[in-house]
Coordinates of N, CA and C in Angstrom, one line a residue:
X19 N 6.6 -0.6 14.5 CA 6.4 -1.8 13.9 C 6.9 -1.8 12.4
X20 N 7.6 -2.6 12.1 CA 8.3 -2.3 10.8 C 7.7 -3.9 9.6
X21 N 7.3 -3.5 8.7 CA 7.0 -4.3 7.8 C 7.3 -4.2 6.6
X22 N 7.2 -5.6 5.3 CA 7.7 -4.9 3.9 C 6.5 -4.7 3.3
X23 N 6.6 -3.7 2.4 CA 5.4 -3.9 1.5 C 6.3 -3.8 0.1
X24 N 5.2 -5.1 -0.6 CA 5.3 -5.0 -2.2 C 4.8 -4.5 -3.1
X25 N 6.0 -3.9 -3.6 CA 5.6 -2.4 -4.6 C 5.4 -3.5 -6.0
X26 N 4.0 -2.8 -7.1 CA 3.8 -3.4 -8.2 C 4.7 -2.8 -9.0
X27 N 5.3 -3.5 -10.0 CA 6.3 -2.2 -11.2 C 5.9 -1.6 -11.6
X28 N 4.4 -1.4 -11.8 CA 3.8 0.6 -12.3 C 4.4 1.4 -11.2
X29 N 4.9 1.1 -9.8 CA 4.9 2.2 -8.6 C 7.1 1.9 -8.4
X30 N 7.6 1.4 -9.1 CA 8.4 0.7 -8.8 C 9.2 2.1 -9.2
X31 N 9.0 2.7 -9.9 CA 9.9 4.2 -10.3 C 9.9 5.4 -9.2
X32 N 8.6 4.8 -8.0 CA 9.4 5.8 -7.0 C 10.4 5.1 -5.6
X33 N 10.3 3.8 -6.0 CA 11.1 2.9 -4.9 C 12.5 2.4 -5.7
X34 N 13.1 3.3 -6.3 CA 14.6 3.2 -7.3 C 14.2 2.0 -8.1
X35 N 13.0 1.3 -8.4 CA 13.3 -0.2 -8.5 C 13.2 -1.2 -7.7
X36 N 13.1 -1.0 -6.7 CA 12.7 -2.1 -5.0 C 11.3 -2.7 -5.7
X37 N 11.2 -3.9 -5.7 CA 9.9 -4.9 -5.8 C 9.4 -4.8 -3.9
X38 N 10.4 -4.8 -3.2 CA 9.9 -5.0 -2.1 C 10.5 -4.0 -1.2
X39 N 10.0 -3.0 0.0 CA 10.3 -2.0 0.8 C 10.1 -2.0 2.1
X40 N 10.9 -2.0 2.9 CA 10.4 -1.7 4.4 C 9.7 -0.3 4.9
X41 N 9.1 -0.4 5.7 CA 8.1 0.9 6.2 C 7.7 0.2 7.4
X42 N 7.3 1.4 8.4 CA 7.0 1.9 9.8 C 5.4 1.8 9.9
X43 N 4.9 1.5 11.1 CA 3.6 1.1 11.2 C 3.0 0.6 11.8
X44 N 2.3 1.2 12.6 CA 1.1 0.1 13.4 C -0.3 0.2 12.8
X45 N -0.3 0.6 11.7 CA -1.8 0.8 11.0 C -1.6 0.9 9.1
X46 N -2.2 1.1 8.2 CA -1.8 0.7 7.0 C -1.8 2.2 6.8
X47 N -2.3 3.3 7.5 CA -2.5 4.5 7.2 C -0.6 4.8 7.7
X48 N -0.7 4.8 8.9 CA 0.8 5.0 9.4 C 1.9 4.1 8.2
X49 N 1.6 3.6 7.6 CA 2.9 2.2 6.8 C 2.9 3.3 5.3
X50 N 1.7 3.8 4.9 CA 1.4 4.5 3.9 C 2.3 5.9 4.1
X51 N 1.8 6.6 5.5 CA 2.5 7.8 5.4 C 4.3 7.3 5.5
X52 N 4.5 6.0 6.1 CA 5.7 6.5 6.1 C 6.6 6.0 4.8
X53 N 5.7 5.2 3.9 CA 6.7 4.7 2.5 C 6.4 6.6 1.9
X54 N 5.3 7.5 1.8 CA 5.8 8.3 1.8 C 6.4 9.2 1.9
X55 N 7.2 9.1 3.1 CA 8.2 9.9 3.9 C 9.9 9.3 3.1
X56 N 9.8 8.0 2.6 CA 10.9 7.8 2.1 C 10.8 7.6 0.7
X57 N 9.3 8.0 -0.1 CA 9.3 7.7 -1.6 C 8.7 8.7 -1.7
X58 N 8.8 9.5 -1.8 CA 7.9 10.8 -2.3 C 7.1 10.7 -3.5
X59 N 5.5 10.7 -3.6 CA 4.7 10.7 -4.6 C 4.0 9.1 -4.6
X60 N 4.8 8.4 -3.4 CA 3.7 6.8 -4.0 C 2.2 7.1 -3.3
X61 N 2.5 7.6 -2.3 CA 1.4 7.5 -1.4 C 0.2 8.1 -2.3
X62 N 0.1 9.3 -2.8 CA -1.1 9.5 -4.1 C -1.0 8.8 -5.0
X63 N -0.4 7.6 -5.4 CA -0.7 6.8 -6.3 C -1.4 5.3 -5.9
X64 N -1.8 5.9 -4.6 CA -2.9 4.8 -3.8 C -4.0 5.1 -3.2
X65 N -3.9 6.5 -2.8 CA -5.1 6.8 -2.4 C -5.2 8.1 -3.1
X66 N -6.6 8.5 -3.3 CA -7.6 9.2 -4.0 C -7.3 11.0 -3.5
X67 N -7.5 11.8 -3.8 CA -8.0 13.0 -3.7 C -8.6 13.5 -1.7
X68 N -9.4 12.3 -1.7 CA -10.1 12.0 -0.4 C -9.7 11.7 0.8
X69 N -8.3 10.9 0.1 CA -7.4 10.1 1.3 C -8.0 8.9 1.1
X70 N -9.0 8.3 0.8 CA -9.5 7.0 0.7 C -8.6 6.2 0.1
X71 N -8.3 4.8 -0.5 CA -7.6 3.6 -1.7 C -8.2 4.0 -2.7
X72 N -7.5 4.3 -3.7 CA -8.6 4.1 -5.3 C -9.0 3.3 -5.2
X73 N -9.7 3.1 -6.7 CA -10.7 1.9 -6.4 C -10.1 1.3 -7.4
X74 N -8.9 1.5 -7.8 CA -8.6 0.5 -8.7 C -7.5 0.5 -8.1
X75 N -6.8 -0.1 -7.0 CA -5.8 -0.4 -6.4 C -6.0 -1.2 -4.9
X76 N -5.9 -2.6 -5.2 CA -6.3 -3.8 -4.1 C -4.6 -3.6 -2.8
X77 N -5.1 -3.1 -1.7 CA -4.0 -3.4 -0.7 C -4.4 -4.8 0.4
X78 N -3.6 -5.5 0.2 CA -3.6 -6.9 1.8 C -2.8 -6.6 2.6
X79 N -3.1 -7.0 3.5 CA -2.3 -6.6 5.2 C -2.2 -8.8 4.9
X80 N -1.1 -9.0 5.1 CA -1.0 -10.5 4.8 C -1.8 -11.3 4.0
X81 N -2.5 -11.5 4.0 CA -3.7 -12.3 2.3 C -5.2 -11.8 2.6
X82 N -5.1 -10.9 3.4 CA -6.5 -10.5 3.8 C -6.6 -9.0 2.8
X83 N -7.5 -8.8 2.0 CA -7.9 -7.3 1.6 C -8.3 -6.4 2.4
X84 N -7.4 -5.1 2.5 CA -8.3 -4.5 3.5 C -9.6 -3.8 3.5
X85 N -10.2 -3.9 2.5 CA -11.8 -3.3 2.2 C -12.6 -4.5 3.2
X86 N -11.8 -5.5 3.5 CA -12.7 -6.2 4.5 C -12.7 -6.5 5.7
X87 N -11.4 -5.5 5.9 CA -10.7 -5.7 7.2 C -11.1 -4.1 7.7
X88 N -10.4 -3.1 8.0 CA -10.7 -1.5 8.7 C -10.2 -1.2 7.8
X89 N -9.9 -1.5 6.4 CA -9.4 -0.3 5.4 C -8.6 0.4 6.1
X90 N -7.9 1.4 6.0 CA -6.6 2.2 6.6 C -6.5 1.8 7.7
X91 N -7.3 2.0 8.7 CA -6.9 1.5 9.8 C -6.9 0.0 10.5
X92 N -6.5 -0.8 8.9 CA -5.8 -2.3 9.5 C -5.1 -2.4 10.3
X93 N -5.2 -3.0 11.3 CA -3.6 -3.2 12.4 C -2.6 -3.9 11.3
X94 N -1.1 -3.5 11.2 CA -0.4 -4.5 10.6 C 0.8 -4.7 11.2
X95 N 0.9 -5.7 12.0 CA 1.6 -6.1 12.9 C 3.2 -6.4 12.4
X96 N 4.2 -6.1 14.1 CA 5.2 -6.6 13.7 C 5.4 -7.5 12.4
X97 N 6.3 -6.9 10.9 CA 7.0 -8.4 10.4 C 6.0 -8.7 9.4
X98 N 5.0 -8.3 9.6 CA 3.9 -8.7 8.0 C 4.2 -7.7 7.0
X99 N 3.3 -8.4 6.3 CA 3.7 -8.3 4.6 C 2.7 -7.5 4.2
X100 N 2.6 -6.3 3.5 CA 1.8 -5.6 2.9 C 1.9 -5.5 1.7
X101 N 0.8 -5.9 0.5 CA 1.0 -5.8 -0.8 C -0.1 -4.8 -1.8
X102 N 0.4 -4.2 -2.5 CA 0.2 -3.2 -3.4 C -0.3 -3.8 -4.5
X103 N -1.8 -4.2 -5.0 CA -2.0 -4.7 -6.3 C -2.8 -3.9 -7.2
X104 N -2.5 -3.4 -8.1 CA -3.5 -2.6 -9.1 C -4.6 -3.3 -9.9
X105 N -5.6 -3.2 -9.7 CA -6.9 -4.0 -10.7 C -5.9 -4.1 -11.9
X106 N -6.4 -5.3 -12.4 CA -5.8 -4.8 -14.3 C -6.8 -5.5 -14.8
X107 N -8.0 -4.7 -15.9 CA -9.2 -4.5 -16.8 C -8.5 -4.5 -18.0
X108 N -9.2 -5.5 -18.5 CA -9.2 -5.8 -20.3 C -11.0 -6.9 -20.9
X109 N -10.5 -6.3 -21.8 CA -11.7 -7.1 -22.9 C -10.8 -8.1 -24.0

């Protein structure tokens, strides 16, 4: 299953610059290992020590968050959109 996901510009220096990327996947864990298989280093800059999502990094499988869906193991189907958002905290 091939989908795009959108990279935020903090992660954009390991996608040459791509705002947007295709990746392999029937699950957000599989879409994750394979951006990186072709970006080396983004994958730890989404998930934790643990293998969990940081907690300051929002992923949707189409407009849905996955903390409310199966977290990694979101189905994400043929052709959907996966997007990469980072909390951003200020006072």
């Amino acid at each position: 299953m091939s989908v795009s996901v959108r990279v935020p510009t903090i992660l954009r220096t390991y996608t040459d610059g791509q705002s947007e990327v295709s990746a392999d996947g029937t699950t957000l864990a599989e879409v994750l290992d394979s951006l990186e298989a072709s970006y080396a280093g983004i994958r730890a800059r989404i998930l934790d020590d643990d293998g969990k999502l940081r907690r300051f990094v929002n992923v949707y499988v189409g407009n849905d968050d996955v903390r409310f869906l199966d977290d990694l193991a979101t189905p994400t189907p043929d052709g959907t959109q996966v997007s990469v958002i980072p909390a951003v905290a200020g006072g």
